[in-house]
Coordinates of C-alpha atoms in Angstrom, one line a residue:
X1 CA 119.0 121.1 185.1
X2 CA 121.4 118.4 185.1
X3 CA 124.7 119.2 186.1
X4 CA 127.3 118.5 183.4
X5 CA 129.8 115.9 185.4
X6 CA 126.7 113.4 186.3
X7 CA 124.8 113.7 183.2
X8 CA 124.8 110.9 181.0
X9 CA 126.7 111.0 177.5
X10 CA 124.7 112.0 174.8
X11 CA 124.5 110.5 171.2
X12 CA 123.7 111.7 167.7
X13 CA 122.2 109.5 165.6
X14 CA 122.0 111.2 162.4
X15 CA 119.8 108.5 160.0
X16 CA 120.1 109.1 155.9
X17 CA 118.1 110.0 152.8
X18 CA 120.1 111.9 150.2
X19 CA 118.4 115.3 150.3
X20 CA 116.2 114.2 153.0
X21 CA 119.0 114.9 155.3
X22 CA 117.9 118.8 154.9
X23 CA 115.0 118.1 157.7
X24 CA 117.7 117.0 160.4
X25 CA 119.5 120.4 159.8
X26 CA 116.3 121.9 160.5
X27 CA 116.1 120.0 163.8
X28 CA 119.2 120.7 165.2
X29 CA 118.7 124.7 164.5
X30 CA 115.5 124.4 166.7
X31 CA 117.9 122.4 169.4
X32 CA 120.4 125.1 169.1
X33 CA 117.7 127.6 169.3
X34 CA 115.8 125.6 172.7
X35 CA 119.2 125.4 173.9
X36 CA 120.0 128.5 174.1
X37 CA 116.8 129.5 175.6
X38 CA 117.8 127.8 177.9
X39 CA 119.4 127.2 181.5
X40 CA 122.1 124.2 180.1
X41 CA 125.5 123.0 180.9
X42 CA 127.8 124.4 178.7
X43 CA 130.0 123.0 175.7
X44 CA 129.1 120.4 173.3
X45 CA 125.9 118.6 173.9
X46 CA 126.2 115.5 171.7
X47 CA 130.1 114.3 172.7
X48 CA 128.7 111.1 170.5
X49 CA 127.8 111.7 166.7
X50 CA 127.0 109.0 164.3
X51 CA 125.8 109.4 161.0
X52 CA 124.7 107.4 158.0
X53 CA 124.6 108.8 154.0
X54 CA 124.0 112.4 154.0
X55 CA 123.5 112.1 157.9
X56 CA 127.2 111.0 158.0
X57 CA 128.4 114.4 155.9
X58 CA 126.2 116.0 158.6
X59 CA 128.0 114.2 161.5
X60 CA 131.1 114.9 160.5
X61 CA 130.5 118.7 160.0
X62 CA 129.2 119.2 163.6
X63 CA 132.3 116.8 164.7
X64 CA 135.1 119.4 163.4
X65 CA 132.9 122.1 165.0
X66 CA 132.5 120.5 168.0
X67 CA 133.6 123.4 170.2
X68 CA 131.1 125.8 169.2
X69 CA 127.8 123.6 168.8
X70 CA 125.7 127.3 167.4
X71 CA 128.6 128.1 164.7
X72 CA 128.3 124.3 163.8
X73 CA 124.9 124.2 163.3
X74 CA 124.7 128.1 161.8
X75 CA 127.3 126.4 159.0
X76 CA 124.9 123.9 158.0
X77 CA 122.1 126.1 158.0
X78 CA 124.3 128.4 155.3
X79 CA 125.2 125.0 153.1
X80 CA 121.4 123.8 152.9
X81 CA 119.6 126.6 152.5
X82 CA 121.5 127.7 149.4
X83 CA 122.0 124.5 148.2
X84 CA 122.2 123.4 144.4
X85 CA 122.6 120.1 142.7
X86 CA 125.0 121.3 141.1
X87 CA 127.2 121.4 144.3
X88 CA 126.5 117.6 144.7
X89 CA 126.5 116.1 141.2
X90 CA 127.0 117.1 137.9
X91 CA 123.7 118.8 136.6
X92 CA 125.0 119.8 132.9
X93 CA 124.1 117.8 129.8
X94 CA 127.2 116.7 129.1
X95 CA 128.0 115.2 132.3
X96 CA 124.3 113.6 132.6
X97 CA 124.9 112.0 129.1
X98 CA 128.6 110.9 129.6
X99 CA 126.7 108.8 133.3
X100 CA 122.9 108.8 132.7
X101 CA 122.7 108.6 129.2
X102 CA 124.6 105.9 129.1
X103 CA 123.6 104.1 132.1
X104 CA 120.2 103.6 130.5
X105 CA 121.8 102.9 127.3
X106 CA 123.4 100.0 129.2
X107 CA 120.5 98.7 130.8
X108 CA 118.6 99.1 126.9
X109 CA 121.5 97.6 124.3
X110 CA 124.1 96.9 126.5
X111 CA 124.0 93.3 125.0
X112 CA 125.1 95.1 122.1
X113 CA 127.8 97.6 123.7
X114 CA 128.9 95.5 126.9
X115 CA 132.3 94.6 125.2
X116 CA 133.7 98.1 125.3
X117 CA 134.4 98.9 129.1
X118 CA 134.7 102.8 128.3
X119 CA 131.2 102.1 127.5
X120 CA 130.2 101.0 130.9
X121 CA 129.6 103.8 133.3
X122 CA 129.4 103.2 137.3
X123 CA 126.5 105.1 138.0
X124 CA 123.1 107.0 136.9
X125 CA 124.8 110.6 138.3
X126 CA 128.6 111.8 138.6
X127 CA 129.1 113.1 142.4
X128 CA 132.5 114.5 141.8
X129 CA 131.3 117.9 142.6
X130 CA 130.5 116.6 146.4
X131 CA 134.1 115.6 146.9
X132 CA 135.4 119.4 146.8
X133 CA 132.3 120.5 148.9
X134 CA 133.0 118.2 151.3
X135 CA 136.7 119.5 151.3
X136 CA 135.6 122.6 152.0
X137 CA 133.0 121.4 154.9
X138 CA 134.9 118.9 156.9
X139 CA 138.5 119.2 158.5
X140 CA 139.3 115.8 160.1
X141 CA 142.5 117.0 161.5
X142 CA 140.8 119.6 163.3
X143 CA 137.8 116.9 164.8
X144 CA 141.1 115.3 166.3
X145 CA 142.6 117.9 167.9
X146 CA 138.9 119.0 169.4
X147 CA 138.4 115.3 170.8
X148 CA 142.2 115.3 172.4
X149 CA 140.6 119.0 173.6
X150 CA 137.8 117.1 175.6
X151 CA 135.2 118.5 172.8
X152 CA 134.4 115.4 171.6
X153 CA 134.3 111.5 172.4
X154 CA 133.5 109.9 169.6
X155 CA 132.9 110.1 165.7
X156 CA 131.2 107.4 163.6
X157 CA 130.2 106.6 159.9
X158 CA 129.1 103.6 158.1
X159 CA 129.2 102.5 155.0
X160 CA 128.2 98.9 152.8
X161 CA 130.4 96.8 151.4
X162 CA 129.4 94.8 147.8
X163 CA 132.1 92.8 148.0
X164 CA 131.6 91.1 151.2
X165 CA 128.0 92.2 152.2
X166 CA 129.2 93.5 155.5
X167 CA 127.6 96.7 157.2
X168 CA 131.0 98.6 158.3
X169 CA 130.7 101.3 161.0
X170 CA 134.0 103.6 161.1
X171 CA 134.8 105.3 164.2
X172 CA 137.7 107.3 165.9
X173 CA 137.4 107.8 169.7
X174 CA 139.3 109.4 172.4
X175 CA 139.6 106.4 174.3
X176 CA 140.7 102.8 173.7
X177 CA 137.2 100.9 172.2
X178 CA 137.0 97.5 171.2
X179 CA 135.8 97.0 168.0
X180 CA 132.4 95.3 167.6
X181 CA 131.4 92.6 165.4
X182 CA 127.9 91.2 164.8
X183 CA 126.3 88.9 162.0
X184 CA 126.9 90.8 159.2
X185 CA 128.0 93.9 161.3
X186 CA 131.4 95.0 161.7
X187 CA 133.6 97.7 163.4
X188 CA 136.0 99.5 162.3
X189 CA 138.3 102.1 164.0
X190 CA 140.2 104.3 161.1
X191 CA 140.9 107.8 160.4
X192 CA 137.6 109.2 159.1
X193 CA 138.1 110.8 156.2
X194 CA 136.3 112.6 152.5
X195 CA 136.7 108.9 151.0
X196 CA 134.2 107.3 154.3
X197 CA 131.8 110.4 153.7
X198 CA 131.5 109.3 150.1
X199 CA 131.4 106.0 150.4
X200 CA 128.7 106.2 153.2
X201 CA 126.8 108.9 151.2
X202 CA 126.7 106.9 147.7
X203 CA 123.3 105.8 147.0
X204 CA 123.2 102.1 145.1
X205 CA 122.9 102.9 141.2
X206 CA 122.8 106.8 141.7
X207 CA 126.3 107.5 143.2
X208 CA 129.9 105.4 142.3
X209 CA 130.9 102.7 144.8
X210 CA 134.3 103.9 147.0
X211 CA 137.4 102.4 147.1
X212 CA 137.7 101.8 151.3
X213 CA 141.0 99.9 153.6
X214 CA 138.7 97.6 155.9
X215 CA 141.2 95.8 157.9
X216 CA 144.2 95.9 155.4
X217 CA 142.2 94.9 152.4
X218 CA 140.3 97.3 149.9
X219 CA 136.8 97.3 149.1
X220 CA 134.4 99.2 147.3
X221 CA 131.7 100.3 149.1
X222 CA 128.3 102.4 148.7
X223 CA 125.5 103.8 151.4
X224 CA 125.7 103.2 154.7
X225 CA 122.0 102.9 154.7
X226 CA 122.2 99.5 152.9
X227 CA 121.5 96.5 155.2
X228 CA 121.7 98.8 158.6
X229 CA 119.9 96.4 160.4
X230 CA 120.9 98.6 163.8
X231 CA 121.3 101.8 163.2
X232 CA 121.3 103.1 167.0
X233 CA 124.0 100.6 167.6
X234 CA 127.0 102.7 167.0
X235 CA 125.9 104.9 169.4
X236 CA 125.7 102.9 172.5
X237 CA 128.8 100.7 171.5
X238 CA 130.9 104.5 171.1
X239 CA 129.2 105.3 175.2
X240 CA 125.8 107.1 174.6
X241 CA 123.5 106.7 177.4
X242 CA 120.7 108.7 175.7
X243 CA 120.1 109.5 172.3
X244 CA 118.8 112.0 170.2
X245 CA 118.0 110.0 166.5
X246 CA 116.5 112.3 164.0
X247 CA 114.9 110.2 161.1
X248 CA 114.3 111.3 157.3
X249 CA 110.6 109.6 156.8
X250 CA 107.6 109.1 158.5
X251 CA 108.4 106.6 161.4
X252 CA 104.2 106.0 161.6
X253 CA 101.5 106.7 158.6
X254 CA 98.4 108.2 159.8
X255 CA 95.6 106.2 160.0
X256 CA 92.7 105.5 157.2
X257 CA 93.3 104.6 153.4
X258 CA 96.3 106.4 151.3
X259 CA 95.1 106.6 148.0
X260 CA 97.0 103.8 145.7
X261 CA 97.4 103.9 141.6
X262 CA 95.8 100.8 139.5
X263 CA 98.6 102.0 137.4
X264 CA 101.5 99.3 136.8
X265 CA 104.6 101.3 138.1
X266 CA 107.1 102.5 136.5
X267 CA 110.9 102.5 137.4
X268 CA 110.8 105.8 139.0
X269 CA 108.3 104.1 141.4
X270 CA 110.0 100.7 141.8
X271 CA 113.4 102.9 142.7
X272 CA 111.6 105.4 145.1
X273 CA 109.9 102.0 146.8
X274 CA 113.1 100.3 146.8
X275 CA 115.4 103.5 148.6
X276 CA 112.2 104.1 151.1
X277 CA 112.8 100.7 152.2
X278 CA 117.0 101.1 152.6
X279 CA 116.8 104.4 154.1
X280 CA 113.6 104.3 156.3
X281 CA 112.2 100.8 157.5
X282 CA 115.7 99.9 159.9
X283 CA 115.3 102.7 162.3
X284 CA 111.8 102.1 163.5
X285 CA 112.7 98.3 164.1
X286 CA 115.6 99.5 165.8
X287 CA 113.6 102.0 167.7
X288 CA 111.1 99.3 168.8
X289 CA 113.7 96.8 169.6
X290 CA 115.4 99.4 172.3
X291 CA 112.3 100.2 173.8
X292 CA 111.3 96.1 174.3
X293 CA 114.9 96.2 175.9
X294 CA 114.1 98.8 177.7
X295 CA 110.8 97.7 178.8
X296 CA 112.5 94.4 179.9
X297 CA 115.1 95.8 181.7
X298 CA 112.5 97.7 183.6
X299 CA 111.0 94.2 185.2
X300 CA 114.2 93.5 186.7
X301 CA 115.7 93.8 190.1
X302 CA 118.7 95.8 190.8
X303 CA 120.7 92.5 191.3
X304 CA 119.3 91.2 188.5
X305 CA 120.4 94.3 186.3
X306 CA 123.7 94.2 187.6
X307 CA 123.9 90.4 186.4
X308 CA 123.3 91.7 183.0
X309 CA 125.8 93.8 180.3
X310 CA 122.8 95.4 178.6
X311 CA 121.3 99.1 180.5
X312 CA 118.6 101.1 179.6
X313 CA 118.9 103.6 177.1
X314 CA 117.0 106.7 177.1
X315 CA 115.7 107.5 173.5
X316 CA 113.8 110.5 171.7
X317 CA 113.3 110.2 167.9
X318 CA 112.2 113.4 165.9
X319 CA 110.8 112.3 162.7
X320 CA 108.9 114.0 159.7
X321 CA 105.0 114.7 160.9
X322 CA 104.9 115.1 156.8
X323 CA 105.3 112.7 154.1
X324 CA 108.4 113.9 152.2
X325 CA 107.8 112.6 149.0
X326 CA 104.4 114.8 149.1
X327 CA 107.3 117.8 149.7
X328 CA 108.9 116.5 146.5
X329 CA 106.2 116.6 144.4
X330 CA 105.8 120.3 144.6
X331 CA 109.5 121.0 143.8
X332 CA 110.2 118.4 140.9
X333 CA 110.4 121.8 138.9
X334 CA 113.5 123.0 140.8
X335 CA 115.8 120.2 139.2
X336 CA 117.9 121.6 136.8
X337 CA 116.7 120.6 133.2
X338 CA 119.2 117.9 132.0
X339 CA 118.4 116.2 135.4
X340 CA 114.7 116.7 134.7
X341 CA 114.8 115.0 131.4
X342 CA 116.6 111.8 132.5
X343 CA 114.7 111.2 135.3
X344 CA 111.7 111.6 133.2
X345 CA 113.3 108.7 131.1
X346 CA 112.7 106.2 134.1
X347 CA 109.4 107.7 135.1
X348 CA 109.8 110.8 136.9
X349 CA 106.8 113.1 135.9
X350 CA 104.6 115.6 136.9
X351 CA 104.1 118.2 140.1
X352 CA 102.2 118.1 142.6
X353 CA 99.3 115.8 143.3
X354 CA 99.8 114.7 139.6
X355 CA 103.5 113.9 140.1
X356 CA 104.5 110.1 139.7
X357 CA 107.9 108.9 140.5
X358 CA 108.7 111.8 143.3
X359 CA 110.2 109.4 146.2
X360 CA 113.0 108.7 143.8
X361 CA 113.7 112.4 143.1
X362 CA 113.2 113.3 147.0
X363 CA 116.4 111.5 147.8
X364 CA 118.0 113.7 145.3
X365 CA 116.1 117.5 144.9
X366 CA 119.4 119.3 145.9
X367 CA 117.8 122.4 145.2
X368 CA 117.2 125.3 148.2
X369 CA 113.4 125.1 147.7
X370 CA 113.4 121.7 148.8
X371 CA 116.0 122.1 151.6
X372 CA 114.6 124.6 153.0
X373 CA 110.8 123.8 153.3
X374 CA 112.2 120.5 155.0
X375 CA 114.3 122.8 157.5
X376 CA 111.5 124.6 158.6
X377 CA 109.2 121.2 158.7
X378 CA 112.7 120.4 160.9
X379 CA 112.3 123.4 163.6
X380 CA 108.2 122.9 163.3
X381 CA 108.2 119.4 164.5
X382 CA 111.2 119.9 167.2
X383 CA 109.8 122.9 168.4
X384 CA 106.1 121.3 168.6
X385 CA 108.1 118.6 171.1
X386 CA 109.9 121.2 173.2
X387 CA 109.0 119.9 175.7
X388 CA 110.3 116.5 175.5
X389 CA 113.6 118.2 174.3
X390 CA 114.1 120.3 177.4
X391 CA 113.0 117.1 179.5
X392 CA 115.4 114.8 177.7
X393 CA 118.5 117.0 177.8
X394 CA 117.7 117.9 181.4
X395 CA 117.5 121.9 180.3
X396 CA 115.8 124.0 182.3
X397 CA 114.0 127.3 181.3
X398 CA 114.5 130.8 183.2
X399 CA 112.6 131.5 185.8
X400 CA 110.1 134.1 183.6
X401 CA 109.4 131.0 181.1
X402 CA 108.9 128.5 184.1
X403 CA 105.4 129.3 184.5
X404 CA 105.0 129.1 180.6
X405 CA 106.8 125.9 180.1
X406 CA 104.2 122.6 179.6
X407 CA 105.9 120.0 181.5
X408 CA 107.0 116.4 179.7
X409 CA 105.1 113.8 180.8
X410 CA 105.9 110.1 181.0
X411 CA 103.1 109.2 178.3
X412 CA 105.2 111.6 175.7
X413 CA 108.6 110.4 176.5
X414 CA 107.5 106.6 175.7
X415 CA 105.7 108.0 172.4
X416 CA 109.0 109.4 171.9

C-alpha cells in the first residue's frame, strides 16, 4: 500500500453520454466497495475531478462531498437508481408540444412560420426540471470550503461554445494554475456553478444553449462533449499523475461482422450516429495518444526526461464490456408516453432486437430501469478488473484475502 504523502495525485475523468452517465455511478460504487475492502490511505481518493455533460453533474456531486468519498458515492446511487425523466426534462404533453412539437414543426413549415419568433423554440426537450435537481445535488460553496479544508485540489467542467467554436474547460483550484490554451482549447478558472453544469450537460438540439461569462464576455454554450478533442487534458493540466477515466461506450467492438440494415436510416438513426461520435470517438484517441506518450517517454534516459516538460501518466480506463444502445432497446418502453410519441416522429421505434433509432434514446432513457441495469453493468465490469483497481490505487488487501487476491500484471495494466 502506498503511503498517502508520496502517492501520486489522482484524477477523475468523468467522460459524458446523457443517461449513459448511469454506468460511471455504477463504477464508482464498486471503487467505493474495493476500497473499502481494502487496506487504503484515508480521505478522498480522487483530489482531481473533471467531468464532461452528465459526467460533469457527476463531478461536481462527488466535489461538494469530497470529505466523505462513501456518502458521496451512496448519494448518487439514491439519485440514479430512482431516477425519472421527469426529474430532467419535461415529460408531459404540454410541455413536449410547447418544445418538440414545435421543433419539428419548424424543421417541416418553418418557411411558413419562421417570422414569428414566439414560434421558434430552442430545443427538441425543455430541461428546466434539471436546474432544481441540480440545486438540490450540488452546493458549490461547500466544494470551496472542502478544497480550503485540504479535501480537494481541484474541480473542472467543460462546456462548447457556438459562438466562437472554442472547447472551454472551467476549473477552480486550491492553488494558483495558469490557465491553458490550445488550438481551439481554452481554460478558464471561474466559480463553478448550476449555469456550467447546464451548459456542459446540454446536448446540441435536445437541450437549450447557456448563457456563460468566458473572460468578461457572454456566450451561449451547449455540451461539453462537442469538439473535446482531449478530454484527459484537464486532468493532468489541474496535477493528476494517474487517472482513473470511466467512458460511456464501448472503447473497442468485438471482433467479426455486426449485423447492418439495407434500410435507408431514419433521423433517429442519423442523430444516435451523430451523438456516438461527440460523446464516444475523443476519449479512445486521447487514450491512445497518452499511451504513445507514454511509450515514448519510456525510451528515454533520465537526463533526457528531465530535458523534457511532458511525464508519464499512469492511466486505467473502465469502459462498457456491453453495447449500450443494445441496453436501450429493451427499455424504449420506460419513456414516459408523450416522450414516446415524439421520438417516434423522427424514428424511434420498436424494443428490443426489433428496435430502430435506440442510440438516440440511450442518451436520454432517464428512467430507473435503464440506470440501473447500466449501474450494475458499472460494478460488473469494475469488479471483473479488481485487480487492476487495487494495483492502480496502490490498495492493498488484508492479510485473509492476500492469498485470494490475483495479482495485476503488466500485460493488463497496458490493456488498461
Amino acid at each position: 500500500m502506498m503511503d498517502a504523502s508520496t502517492a501520486p495525485t489522482t484524477g477523475l475523468v468523468l467522460t459524458g453520454g446523457g443517461a449513459r452517465a448511469a454506468y460511471q455511478v455504477g463504477v464508482l460504487k464498486a471503487v467505493a466497495q474495493i476500497r473499502r475492502e481494502s487496506v487504503h490511505a484515508p480521505g478522498n481518493p480522487f483530489p482531481v475531478i473533471t467531468g464532461t455533460s452528465a459526467g460533469a453533474i457527476n463531478a461536481a456531486a462527488l466535489a461538494c462531498r469530497a470529505d466523505d468519498f462513501d456518502r458521496a458515492v451512496d448519494m448518487l446511487c439514491r439519485v440514479w437508481e430512482n431516477f425519472t425523466a421527469e426529474q430532467v426534462y419535461r415529460s408531459d404533453s404540454f410541455g413536449v408540444i410547447r418544445t418538440g412539437a414545435r421543433w419539428l414543426t419548424m424543421m417541416s413549415i418553418g418557411w411558413v412560420i419562421a417570422r414569428w419568433r414566439r414560434a421558434r423554440p430552442r430545443s427538441l426537450l425543455d430541461n428546466s426540471p434539471l436546474q432544481a435537481l441540480l440545486k438540490r445535488l450540488v452546493d458549490m460553496d461547500r466544494m470551496r470550503h472542502l478544497m480550503q479544508a485540504g479535501h480537494l485540489r481541484a474541480l473542472a467542467v467543460t462546456a462548447s461554445s457556438y459562438g466562437s467554436g472554442l472547447h472551454v474547460t472551467f476549473y477552480d483550484a486550491v492553488t494558483d494554475i495558469v490557465p491553458w490554451t490550445r488550438s481551439q482549447r481554452l481554460a478558464v478558472r471561474d466559480r463553478i456553478g448550476v449555469p456550467h453544469l447546464l451548459a456542459s450537460s446540454a446536448i446540441p438540439f435536445v437541450f437549450p444553449a447557456v448563457a456563460l461569462d468566458i473572460d468578461g464576455h457572454i456566450e451561449y454554450c451547449g455540451d461539453g462533449s462537442m469538439r473535446q478533442a482531449a478530454p484527459i487534458s484537464p486532468a493532468v493540466h489541474l496535477g493528476g499523475e494517474r487517472i482513473l477515466i470511466v467512458g460511456a461506450g464501448r472503447m473497442h467492438e468485438p471482433p467479426g461482422v455486426r449485423a447492418g440494415s439495407s434500410e435507408y436510416p431514419n433521423l433517429a438513426q442519423i442523430a444516435g450516429h451523430a451523438l456516438s461520435n461527440i460523446f464516444l470517438d475523443a476519449l479512445a484517441v486521447d487514450v491512445e495518444r497518452l499511451k504513445r506518450i507514454n511509450a515514448t517517454l519510456a525510451l528515454l534516459t533520465p537526463e533526457q526526461r528531465a530535458a523534457t516538460s511532458l511525464k508519464p501518466i499512469e492511466v486505467l480506463v473502465i469502459a462498457p464490456s456491453e453495447r449500450l444502445d443494445d441496453i436501450a432497446a429493451k427499455h424504449l418502453g420506460s419513456l414516459p408516453l408523450p416522450i414516446r410519441a415524439m421520438l417516434r416522429g423522427v424514428g424511434v421505434q420498436g424494443q428490443g432486437d426489433d428496435a430502430r433509432g435506440a442510440a438516440l434514446a440511450s442518451y436520454l432513457l432517464f428512467e430507473a430501469p435503464y440506470t440501473r441495469e447500466l449501474m450494475a453493468l458499472g460494478m460488473t465490469d469494475t469488479h471483473a478488473r479488481r485487480a487492476e483497481v487495487e494495483a492502480f490505487f496502490g490498495w492493498g488487501r488484508p492479510p485473509s484475502q492476500t492469498a485470494l487476491a490475483p495479482a495485476a500484471t503488466e500485460d493488463a495494466l497496458r490493456a488498461s
